[in-house]
């Protein structure tokens, strides 16, 4: 049976959109470059990069200052596992952990460390066996499909969110002031509605709630607890990426028409319509006035969409596995100055580790090799790379 026509919310993938107003006619929501210097003050939602470094989902630090890649070692005592992957404000890393399975008392934690993972400081820990966990989100769709800890910087403090695991819960806000070593619960005049984290607008968090047949987006003022309803939709809206600067991308799952919606005003702008009705191209992420699209049917095809003029072109950048020459799609991972971090090569090898019983064991592992590519070259499929060098010579 043909599915009922609906809009799927595909919110901006952890992109840095410049400004916060509604898109003007014929102009895509503009995206700004990454910070030129980590000395600039950081506010709003933290990312996995700081303008110089990118912290990958494989826990590798790509440093554009000397073009090196090195393992990020987060000091844990063997009784914890990573829950919310690190984000940074250019001064510290923030991440969350969980007790490994099998321990008698489960607890979750929020940590702050130096940029290389050293000097960890425990900022918050849950009560035992409460199933209260720090809130994380997959901030970058296909490009970075892991849960990173949701952290905001605002008014000389960092802010976190916790909630009941596995439920759409009323988020509890935690605040840790500059120079402090404990994140404490924030008490607002009124309890917050149940909702899931959906992104940010004006450096403040945006949540998504479901009320009967309505999907409501609302913004929280961290300092006062004031809630501002931004927009609602008559049908359930699904999102696999995040709202950034109050811009939500909607794609019709029958016509594949792509729109940008300003959540503050409700104004909707059509960005793209496919030339062929059956040209099913699904939005993956948006950066710097371009969208990355993937076909919904095999064989999979990949396109760049210029949001200013609606033109598309085939994305042909491919990386290779060293072992057998297989190819994989090159995704933009993070913006560093005028370039993106990409993975251009992968290799499989046999690693030797230690089992829980304390015995040596062999396992197959994957190593990724990183590079920078100019943003213009990426969107035009020009394979001009500057490679990161592993500091251990790998």
JSON list of C-alpha atoms in Angstrom, two decimals, residues 74-284:
[
{"chain": "A", "resi": 74, "resn": "UNK", "atom": "CA", "xyz": [40.59, 8.74, 27.71]},
{"chain": "A", "resi": 75, "resn": "UNK", "atom": "CA", "xyz": [41.63, 7.53, 31.12]},
{"chain": "A", "resi": 76, "resn": "UNK", "atom": "CA", "xyz": [39.12, 5.03, 32.43]},
{"chain": "A", "resi": 77, "resn": "UNK", "atom": "CA", "xyz": [39.66, 2.42, 35.13]},
{"chain": "A", "resi": 78, "resn": "UNK", "atom": "CA", "xyz": [38.49, -0.58, 33.12]},
{"chain": "A", "resi": 79, "resn": "UNK", "atom": "CA", "xyz": [35.07, -0.54, 34.72]},
{"chain": "A", "resi": 80, "resn": "UNK", "atom": "CA", "xyz": [33.57, 2.06, 32.38]},
{"chain": "A", "resi": 81, "resn": "UNK", "atom": "CA", "xyz": [32.74, 2.36, 28.71]},
{"chain": "A", "resi": 82, "resn": "UNK", "atom": "CA", "xyz": [32.31, 5.48, 26.59]},
{"chain": "A", "resi": 83, "resn": "UNK", "atom": "CA", "xyz": [28.67, 6.56, 26.40]},
{"chain": "A", "resi": 84, "resn": "UNK", "atom": "CA", "xyz": [28.64, 10.08, 24.92]},
{"chain": "A", "resi": 85, "resn": "UNK", "atom": "CA", "xyz": [31.64, 10.70, 22.67]},
{"chain": "A", "resi": 86, "resn": "UNK", "atom": "CA", "xyz": [33.76, 13.83, 23.27]},
{"chain": "A", "resi": 87, "resn": "UNK", "atom": "CA", "xyz": [32.96, 17.39, 22.26]},
{"chain": "A", "resi": 88, "resn": "UNK", "atom": "CA", "xyz": [35.20, 20.39, 22.87]},
{"chain": "A", "resi": 89, "resn": "UNK", "atom": "CA", "xyz": [35.18, 24.11, 23.59]},
{"chain": "A", "resi": 90, "resn": "UNK", "atom": "CA", "xyz": [38.83, 24.48, 22.54]},
{"chain": "A", "resi": 91, "resn": "UNK", "atom": "CA", "xyz": [39.96, 24.33, 26.18]},
{"chain": "A", "resi": 92, "resn": "UNK", "atom": "CA", "xyz": [38.56, 21.04, 27.46]},
{"chain": "A", "resi": 93, "resn": "UNK", "atom": "CA", "xyz": [36.93, 17.83, 26.31]},
{"chain": "A", "resi": 94, "resn": "UNK", "atom": "CA", "xyz": [33.55, 16.76, 27.68]},
{"chain": "A", "resi": 95, "resn": "UNK", "atom": "CA", "xyz": [32.27, 13.19, 27.46]},
{"chain": "A", "resi": 96, "resn": "UNK", "atom": "CA", "xyz": [30.15, 10.67, 29.35]},
{"chain": "A", "resi": 97, "resn": "UNK", "atom": "CA", "xyz": [30.71, 7.09, 30.46]},
{"chain": "A", "resi": 98, "resn": "UNK", "atom": "CA", "xyz": [28.68, 4.15, 31.68]},
{"chain": "A", "resi": 99, "resn": "UNK", "atom": "CA", "xyz": [29.52, 1.18, 33.88]},
{"chain": "A", "resi": 100, "resn": "UNK", "atom": "CA", "xyz": [30.38, -1.92, 31.90]},
{"chain": "A", "resi": 101, "resn": "UNK", "atom": "CA", "xyz": [27.83, -4.71, 31.91]},
{"chain": "A", "resi": 102, "resn": "UNK", "atom": "CA", "xyz": [27.92, -7.10, 34.82]},
{"chain": "A", "resi": 103, "resn": "UNK", "atom": "CA", "xyz": [28.91, -4.70, 37.58]},
{"chain": "A", "resi": 104, "resn": "UNK", "atom": "CA", "xyz": [26.66, -4.90, 40.65]},
{"chain": "A", "resi": 105, "resn": "UNK", "atom": "CA", "xyz": [25.77, -1.19, 40.61]},
{"chain": "A", "resi": 106, "resn": "UNK", "atom": "CA", "xyz": [25.36, 0.67, 37.34]},
{"chain": "A", "resi": 107, "resn": "UNK", "atom": "CA", "xyz": [26.27, 4.38, 37.30]},
{"chain": "A", "resi": 108, "resn": "UNK", "atom": "CA", "xyz": [26.72, 6.92, 34.51]},
{"chain": "A", "resi": 109, "resn": "UNK", "atom": "CA", "xyz": [29.17, 9.82, 34.61]},
{"chain": "A", "resi": 110, "resn": "UNK", "atom": "CA", "xyz": [30.03, 13.13, 32.95]},
{"chain": "A", "resi": 111, "resn": "UNK", "atom": "CA", "xyz": [33.72, 13.99, 32.62]},
{"chain": "A", "resi": 112, "resn": "UNK", "atom": "CA", "xyz": [35.91, 16.94, 31.70]},
{"chain": "A", "resi": 113, "resn": "UNK", "atom": "CA", "xyz": [39.51, 16.44, 30.58]},
{"chain": "A", "resi": 114, "resn": "UNK", "atom": "CA", "xyz": [42.39, 18.23, 28.93]},
{"chain": "A", "resi": 115, "resn": "UNK", "atom": "CA", "xyz": [42.42, 18.31, 25.12]},
{"chain": "A", "resi": 116, "resn": "UNK", "atom": "CA", "xyz": [44.63, 15.22, 24.96]},
{"chain": "A", "resi": 117, "resn": "UNK", "atom": "CA", "xyz": [42.42, 13.26, 27.37]},
{"chain": "A", "resi": 118, "resn": "UNK", "atom": "CA", "xyz": [44.68, 13.73, 30.38]},
{"chain": "A", "resi": 119, "resn": "UNK", "atom": "CA", "xyz": [43.60, 15.10, 33.77]},
{"chain": "A", "resi": 120, "resn": "UNK", "atom": "CA", "xyz": [40.02, 13.78, 33.83]},
{"chain": "A", "resi": 121, "resn": "UNK", "atom": "CA", "xyz": [37.66, 15.44, 36.32]},
{"chain": "A", "resi": 122, "resn": "UNK", "atom": "CA", "xyz": [34.39, 13.78, 37.33]},
{"chain": "A", "resi": 123, "resn": "UNK", "atom": "CA", "xyz": [31.68, 16.46, 37.05]},
{"chain": "A", "resi": 124, "resn": "UNK", "atom": "CA", "xyz": [28.58, 14.35, 37.75]},
{"chain": "A", "resi": 125, "resn": "UNK", "atom": "CA", "xyz": [27.61, 10.79, 38.59]},
{"chain": "A", "resi": 126, "resn": "UNK", "atom": "CA", "xyz": [24.19, 9.18, 38.69]},
{"chain": "A", "resi": 127, "resn": "UNK", "atom": "CA", "xyz": [22.77, 7.36, 41.65]},
{"chain": "A", "resi": 128, "resn": "UNK", "atom": "CA", "xyz": [23.18, 3.61, 41.41]},
{"chain": "A", "resi": 129, "resn": "UNK", "atom": "CA", "xyz": [20.61, 1.65, 39.40]},
{"chain": "A", "resi": 130, "resn": "UNK", "atom": "CA", "xyz": [18.46, 4.65, 38.46]},
{"chain": "A", "resi": 131, "resn": "UNK", "atom": "CA", "xyz": [18.83, 4.37, 34.66]},
{"chain": "A", "resi": 132, "resn": "UNK", "atom": "CA", "xyz": [19.44, 8.13, 34.52]},
{"chain": "A", "resi": 133, "resn": "UNK", "atom": "CA", "xyz": [21.89, 8.86, 31.70]},
{"chain": "A", "resi": 134, "resn": "UNK", "atom": "CA", "xyz": [23.51, 11.96, 30.20]},
{"chain": "A", "resi": 135, "resn": "UNK", "atom": "CA", "xyz": [21.77, 12.96, 26.96]},
{"chain": "A", "resi": 136, "resn": "UNK", "atom": "CA", "xyz": [23.69, 12.43, 23.76]},
{"chain": "A", "resi": 137, "resn": "UNK", "atom": "CA", "xyz": [22.78, 12.83, 20.11]},
{"chain": "A", "resi": 138, "resn": "UNK", "atom": "CA", "xyz": [24.02, 11.68, 16.73]},
{"chain": "A", "resi": 139, "resn": "UNK", "atom": "CA", "xyz": [25.04, 15.14, 15.65]},
{"chain": "A", "resi": 140, "resn": "UNK", "atom": "CA", "xyz": [26.11, 14.62, 12.07]},
{"chain": "A", "resi": 141, "resn": "UNK", "atom": "CA", "xyz": [24.00, 11.97, 10.40]},
{"chain": "A", "resi": 142, "resn": "UNK", "atom": "CA", "xyz": [25.87, 9.61, 8.11]},
{"chain": "A", "resi": 143, "resn": "UNK", "atom": "CA", "xyz": [29.05, 11.61, 8.55]},
{"chain": "A", "resi": 144, "resn": "UNK", "atom": "CA", "xyz": [29.43, 10.99, 12.29]},
{"chain": "A", "resi": 145, "resn": "UNK", "atom": "CA", "xyz": [26.78, 8.47, 13.28]},
{"chain": "A", "resi": 146, "resn": "UNK", "atom": "CA", "xyz": [27.59, 8.08, 16.97]},
{"chain": "A", "resi": 147, "resn": "UNK", "atom": "CA", "xyz": [26.10, 9.62, 20.07]},
{"chain": "A", "resi": 148, "resn": "UNK", "atom": "CA", "xyz": [28.10, 12.62, 21.28]},
{"chain": "A", "resi": 149, "resn": "UNK", "atom": "CA", "xyz": [27.49, 14.22, 24.65]},
{"chain": "A", "resi": 150, "resn": "UNK", "atom": "CA", "xyz": [25.16, 17.23, 24.33]},
{"chain": "A", "resi": 151, "resn": "UNK", "atom": "CA", "xyz": [26.91, 20.21, 25.92]},
{"chain": "A", "resi": 152, "resn": "UNK", "atom": "CA", "xyz": [26.13, 23.95, 25.77]},
{"chain": "A", "resi": 153, "resn": "UNK", "atom": "CA", "xyz": [28.38, 26.84, 26.75]},
{"chain": "A", "resi": 154, "resn": "UNK", "atom": "CA", "xyz": [26.44, 29.85, 28.02]},
{"chain": "A", "resi": 155, "resn": "UNK", "atom": "CA", "xyz": [27.05, 32.67, 30.52]},
{"chain": "A", "resi": 156, "resn": "UNK", "atom": "CA", "xyz": [30.36, 31.46, 31.96]},
{"chain": "A", "resi": 157, "resn": "UNK", "atom": "CA", "xyz": [29.14, 27.91, 32.46]},
{"chain": "A", "resi": 158, "resn": "UNK", "atom": "CA", "xyz": [28.74, 24.60, 30.69]},
{"chain": "A", "resi": 159, "resn": "UNK", "atom": "CA", "xyz": [25.32, 22.94, 30.64]},
{"chain": "A", "resi": 160, "resn": "UNK", "atom": "CA", "xyz": [24.39, 19.27, 30.34]},
{"chain": "A", "resi": 161, "resn": "UNK", "atom": "CA", "xyz": [21.15, 17.30, 30.18]},
{"chain": "A", "resi": 162, "resn": "UNK", "atom": "CA", "xyz": [20.18, 14.02, 31.80]},
{"chain": "A", "resi": 163, "resn": "UNK", "atom": "CA", "xyz": [17.07, 11.88, 31.52]},
{"chain": "A", "resi": 164, "resn": "UNK", "atom": "CA", "xyz": [15.56, 8.44, 31.94]},
{"chain": "A", "resi": 165, "resn": "UNK", "atom": "CA", "xyz": [17.14, 5.96, 29.55]},
{"chain": "A", "resi": 166, "resn": "UNK", "atom": "CA", "xyz": [14.84, 4.56, 26.86]},
{"chain": "A", "resi": 167, "resn": "UNK", "atom": "CA", "xyz": [12.03, 7.06, 27.49]},
{"chain": "A", "resi": 168, "resn": "UNK", "atom": "CA", "xyz": [10.99, 10.44, 26.15]},
{"chain": "A", "resi": 169, "resn": "UNK", "atom": "CA", "xyz": [11.55, 12.15, 29.46]},
{"chain": "A", "resi": 170, "resn": "UNK", "atom": "CA", "xyz": [11.41, 15.65, 30.87]},
{"chain": "A", "resi": 171, "resn": "UNK", "atom": "CA", "xyz": [15.07, 16.71, 30.57]},
{"chain": "A", "resi": 172, "resn": "UNK", "atom": "CA", "xyz": [16.92, 17.63, 33.75]},
{"chain": "A", "resi": 173, "resn": "UNK", "atom": "CA", "xyz": [19.47, 20.42, 33.27]},
{"chain": "A", "resi": 174, "resn": "UNK", "atom": "CA", "xyz": [22.89, 20.42, 34.93]},
{"chain": "A", "resi": 175, "resn": "UNK", "atom": "CA", "xyz": [25.16, 23.46, 35.23]},
{"chain": "A", "resi": 176, "resn": "UNK", "atom": "CA", "xyz": [28.90, 23.63, 35.90]},
{"chain": "A", "resi": 177, "resn": "UNK", "atom": "CA", "xyz": [30.32, 27.13, 36.29]},
{"chain": "A", "resi": 178, "resn": "UNK", "atom": "CA", "xyz": [33.76, 28.12, 35.02]},
{"chain": "A", "resi": 179, "resn": "UNK", "atom": "CA", "xyz": [36.39, 26.95, 37.48]},
{"chain": "A", "resi": 180, "resn": "UNK", "atom": "CA", "xyz": [33.98, 24.57, 39.20]},
{"chain": "A", "resi": 181, "resn": "UNK", "atom": "CA", "xyz": [34.40, 20.81, 39.38]},
{"chain": "A", "resi": 182, "resn": "UNK", "atom": "CA", "xyz": [30.80, 19.71, 39.86]},
{"chain": "A", "resi": 183, "resn": "UNK", "atom": "CA", "xyz": [27.75, 19.87, 37.60]},
{"chain": "A", "resi": 184, "resn": "UNK", "atom": "CA", "xyz": [24.70, 20.59, 39.74]},
{"chain": "A", "resi": 185, "resn": "UNK", "atom": "CA", "xyz": [20.97, 20.29, 38.92]},
{"chain": "A", "resi": 186, "resn": "UNK", "atom": "CA", "xyz": [19.22, 23.51, 37.88]},
{"chain": "A", "resi": 187, "resn": "UNK", "atom": "CA", "xyz": [15.82, 24.20, 39.39]},
{"chain": "A", "resi": 188, "resn": "UNK", "atom": "CA", "xyz": [13.47, 26.16, 37.12]},
{"chain": "A", "resi": 189, "resn": "UNK", "atom": "CA", "xyz": [10.17, 27.77, 38.18]},
{"chain": "A", "resi": 190, "resn": "UNK", "atom": "CA", "xyz": [8.20, 25.30, 36.08]},
{"chain": "A", "resi": 191, "resn": "UNK", "atom": "CA", "xyz": [9.02, 21.69, 35.13]},
{"chain": "A", "resi": 192, "resn": "UNK", "atom": "CA", "xyz": [10.02, 21.14, 31.52]},
{"chain": "A", "resi": 193, "resn": "UNK", "atom": "CA", "xyz": [7.83, 19.23, 29.11]},
{"chain": "A", "resi": 194, "resn": "UNK", "atom": "CA", "xyz": [8.75, 15.75, 27.99]},
{"chain": "A", "resi": 195, "resn": "UNK", "atom": "CA", "xyz": [10.85, 15.96, 24.85]},
{"chain": "A", "resi": 196, "resn": "UNK", "atom": "CA", "xyz": [13.93, 14.87, 22.95]},
{"chain": "A", "resi": 197, "resn": "UNK", "atom": "CA", "xyz": [16.90, 17.05, 22.12]},
{"chain": "A", "resi": 198, "resn": "UNK", "atom": "CA", "xyz": [16.50, 18.44, 18.58]},
{"chain": "A", "resi": 199, "resn": "UNK", "atom": "CA", "xyz": [19.25, 21.05, 18.12]},
{"chain": "A", "resi": 200, "resn": "UNK", "atom": "CA", "xyz": [19.90, 24.71, 18.85]},
{"chain": "A", "resi": 201, "resn": "UNK", "atom": "CA", "xyz": [18.85, 28.24, 18.02]},
{"chain": "A", "resi": 202, "resn": "UNK", "atom": "CA", "xyz": [20.49, 31.46, 19.21]},
{"chain": "A", "resi": 203, "resn": "UNK", "atom": "CA", "xyz": [22.93, 29.34, 21.26]},
{"chain": "A", "resi": 204, "resn": "UNK", "atom": "CA", "xyz": [20.02, 27.84, 23.24]},
{"chain": "A", "resi": 205, "resn": "UNK", "atom": "CA", "xyz": [18.75, 24.23, 23.11]},
{"chain": "A", "resi": 206, "resn": "UNK", "atom": "CA", "xyz": [15.75, 23.19, 21.04]},
{"chain": "A", "resi": 207, "resn": "UNK", "atom": "CA", "xyz": [13.62, 20.18, 21.97]},
{"chain": "A", "resi": 208, "resn": "UNK", "atom": "CA", "xyz": [10.98, 18.19, 20.11]},
{"chain": "A", "resi": 209, "resn": "UNK", "atom": "CA", "xyz": [7.81, 17.01, 21.83]},
{"chain": "A", "resi": 210, "resn": "UNK", "atom": "CA", "xyz": [4.88, 14.95, 20.61]},
{"chain": "A", "resi": 211, "resn": "UNK", "atom": "CA", "xyz": [1.35, 15.91, 21.61]},
{"chain": "A", "resi": 212, "resn": "UNK", "atom": "CA", "xyz": [-1.28, 13.63, 20.10]},
{"chain": "A", "resi": 213, "resn": "UNK", "atom": "CA", "xyz": [-1.06, 14.39, 16.36]},
{"chain": "A", "resi": 214, "resn": "UNK", "atom": "CA", "xyz": [1.23, 17.38, 16.79]},
{"chain": "A", "resi": 215, "resn": "UNK", "atom": "CA", "xyz": [5.01, 17.58, 16.73]},
{"chain": "A", "resi": 216, "resn": "UNK", "atom": "CA", "xyz": [6.13, 20.67, 18.66]},
{"chain": "A", "resi": 217, "resn": "UNK", "atom": "CA", "xyz": [9.54, 22.32, 18.64]},
{"chain": "A", "resi": 218, "resn": "UNK", "atom": "CA", "xyz": [10.37, 24.48, 21.66]},
{"chain": "A", "resi": 219, "resn": "UNK", "atom": "CA", "xyz": [13.37, 26.45, 22.86]},
{"chain": "A", "resi": 220, "resn": "UNK", "atom": "CA", "xyz": [14.70, 26.55, 26.41]},
{"chain": "A", "resi": 221, "resn": "UNK", "atom": "CA", "xyz": [16.34, 29.62, 27.91]},
{"chain": "A", "resi": 222, "resn": "UNK", "atom": "CA", "xyz": [19.07, 28.00, 29.99]},
{"chain": "A", "resi": 223, "resn": "UNK", "atom": "CA", "xyz": [19.45, 30.91, 32.38]},
{"chain": "A", "resi": 224, "resn": "UNK", "atom": "CA", "xyz": [15.77, 31.41, 33.28]},
{"chain": "A", "resi": 225, "resn": "UNK", "atom": "CA", "xyz": [14.00, 28.18, 32.30]},
{"chain": "A", "resi": 226, "resn": "UNK", "atom": "CA", "xyz": [11.64, 30.13, 30.03]},
{"chain": "A", "resi": 227, "resn": "UNK", "atom": "CA", "xyz": [10.19, 27.97, 27.25]},
{"chain": "A", "resi": 228, "resn": "UNK", "atom": "CA", "xyz": [9.33, 29.42, 23.86]},
{"chain": "A", "resi": 229, "resn": "UNK", "atom": "CA", "xyz": [7.26, 27.37, 21.42]},
{"chain": "A", "resi": 230, "resn": "UNK", "atom": "CA", "xyz": [8.81, 27.69, 17.99]},
{"chain": "A", "resi": 231, "resn": "UNK", "atom": "CA", "xyz": [6.68, 25.69, 15.57]},
{"chain": "A", "resi": 232, "resn": "UNK", "atom": "CA", "xyz": [4.39, 22.71, 15.42]},
{"chain": "A", "resi": 233, "resn": "UNK", "atom": "CA", "xyz": [3.37, 20.33, 12.68]},
{"chain": "A", "resi": 234, "resn": "UNK", "atom": "CA", "xyz": [0.03, 18.57, 12.29]},
{"chain": "A", "resi": 235, "resn": "UNK", "atom": "CA", "xyz": [1.64, 15.17, 11.84]},
{"chain": "A", "resi": 236, "resn": "UNK", "atom": "CA", "xyz": [4.51, 13.38, 13.50]},
{"chain": "A", "resi": 237, "resn": "UNK", "atom": "CA", "xyz": [7.82, 14.70, 12.24]},
{"chain": "A", "resi": 238, "resn": "UNK", "atom": "CA", "xyz": [10.78, 12.35, 12.19]},
{"chain": "A", "resi": 239, "resn": "UNK", "atom": "CA", "xyz": [14.32, 13.64, 12.47]},
{"chain": "A", "resi": 240, "resn": "UNK", "atom": "CA", "xyz": [17.65, 11.86, 12.02]},
{"chain": "A", "resi": 241, "resn": "UNK", "atom": "CA", "xyz": [19.78, 15.01, 12.08]},
{"chain": "A", "resi": 242, "resn": "UNK", "atom": "CA", "xyz": [19.69, 18.17, 14.15]},
{"chain": "A", "resi": 243, "resn": "UNK", "atom": "CA", "xyz": [18.27, 21.67, 13.94]},
{"chain": "A", "resi": 244, "resn": "UNK", "atom": "CA", "xyz": [21.02, 24.30, 13.82]},
{"chain": "A", "resi": 245, "resn": "UNK", "atom": "CA", "xyz": [20.38, 28.01, 14.24]},
{"chain": "A", "resi": 246, "resn": "UNK", "atom": "CA", "xyz": [16.65, 27.36, 14.14]},
{"chain": "A", "resi": 247, "resn": "UNK", "atom": "CA", "xyz": [16.63, 26.04, 10.56]},
{"chain": "A", "resi": 248, "resn": "UNK", "atom": "CA", "xyz": [14.83, 22.76, 9.93]},
{"chain": "A", "resi": 249, "resn": "UNK", "atom": "CA", "xyz": [15.06, 20.90, 6.63]},
{"chain": "A", "resi": 250, "resn": "UNK", "atom": "CA", "xyz": [11.95, 19.06, 5.46]},
{"chain": "A", "resi": 251, "resn": "UNK", "atom": "CA", "xyz": [11.88, 16.57, 2.63]},
{"chain": "A", "resi": 252, "resn": "UNK", "atom": "CA", "xyz": [8.69, 15.13, 1.22]},
{"chain": "A", "resi": 253, "resn": "UNK", "atom": "CA", "xyz": [9.10, 11.35, 1.02]},
{"chain": "A", "resi": 254, "resn": "UNK", "atom": "CA", "xyz": [7.02, 11.07, -2.19]},
{"chain": "A", "resi": 255, "resn": "UNK", "atom": "CA", "xyz": [8.02, 14.08, -4.30]},
{"chain": "A", "resi": 256, "resn": "UNK", "atom": "CA", "xyz": [11.46, 14.45, -2.59]},
{"chain": "A", "resi": 257, "resn": "UNK", "atom": "CA", "xyz": [11.00, 18.21, -2.59]},
{"chain": "A", "resi": 258, "resn": "UNK", "atom": "CA", "xyz": [13.44, 19.79, -0.13]},
{"chain": "A", "resi": 259, "resn": "UNK", "atom": "CA", "xyz": [12.44, 22.80, 1.96]},
{"chain": "A", "resi": 260, "resn": "UNK", "atom": "CA", "xyz": [14.03, 24.92, 4.67]},
{"chain": "A", "resi": 261, "resn": "UNK", "atom": "CA", "xyz": [11.77, 26.00, 7.52]},
{"chain": "A", "resi": 262, "resn": "UNK", "atom": "CA", "xyz": [12.59, 28.83, 9.90]},
{"chain": "A", "resi": 263, "resn": "UNK", "atom": "CA", "xyz": [11.27, 27.52, 13.22]},
{"chain": "A", "resi": 264, "resn": "UNK", "atom": "CA", "xyz": [10.96, 31.03, 14.64]},
{"chain": "A", "resi": 265, "resn": "UNK", "atom": "CA", "xyz": [8.69, 32.38, 11.89]},
{"chain": "A", "resi": 266, "resn": "UNK", "atom": "CA", "xyz": [7.34, 29.21, 10.30]},
{"chain": "A", "resi": 267, "resn": "UNK", "atom": "CA", "xyz": [8.37, 30.50, 6.87]},
{"chain": "A", "resi": 268, "resn": "UNK", "atom": "CA", "xyz": [9.10, 27.71, 4.42]},
{"chain": "A", "resi": 269, "resn": "UNK", "atom": "CA", "xyz": [11.38, 28.03, 1.40]},
{"chain": "A", "resi": 270, "resn": "UNK", "atom": "CA", "xyz": [11.63, 25.44, -1.37]},
{"chain": "A", "resi": 271, "resn": "UNK", "atom": "CA", "xyz": [15.30, 24.70, -2.00]},
{"chain": "A", "resi": 272, "resn": "UNK", "atom": "CA", "xyz": [15.13, 21.92, -4.56]},
{"chain": "A", "resi": 273, "resn": "UNK", "atom": "CA", "xyz": [12.75, 19.84, -6.65]},
{"chain": "A", "resi": 274, "resn": "UNK", "atom": "CA", "xyz": [13.94, 16.77, -8.57]},
{"chain": "A", "resi": 275, "resn": "UNK", "atom": "CA", "xyz": [13.81, 16.94, -12.35]},
{"chain": "A", "resi": 276, "resn": "UNK", "atom": "CA", "xyz": [12.32, 13.44, -12.50]},
{"chain": "A", "resi": 277, "resn": "UNK", "atom": "CA", "xyz": [9.41, 12.48, -10.22]},
{"chain": "A", "resi": 278, "resn": "UNK", "atom": "CA", "xyz": [11.05, 9.15, -9.41]},
{"chain": "A", "resi": 279, "resn": "UNK", "atom": "CA", "xyz": [14.47, 10.67, -8.69]},
{"chain": "A", "resi": 280, "resn": "UNK", "atom": "CA", "xyz": [14.55, 9.62, -5.06]},
{"chain": "A", "resi": 281, "resn": "UNK", "atom": "CA", "xyz": [17.44, 11.45, -3.41]},
{"chain": "A", "resi": 282, "resn": "UNK", "atom": "CA", "xyz": [17.49, 11.63, 0.37]},
{"chain": "A", "resi": 283, "resn": "UNK", "atom": "CA", "xyz": [19.23, 14.39, 2.31]},
{"chain": "A", "resi": 284, "resn": "UNK", "atom": "CA", "xyz": [22.15, 13.21, 4.46]}
]
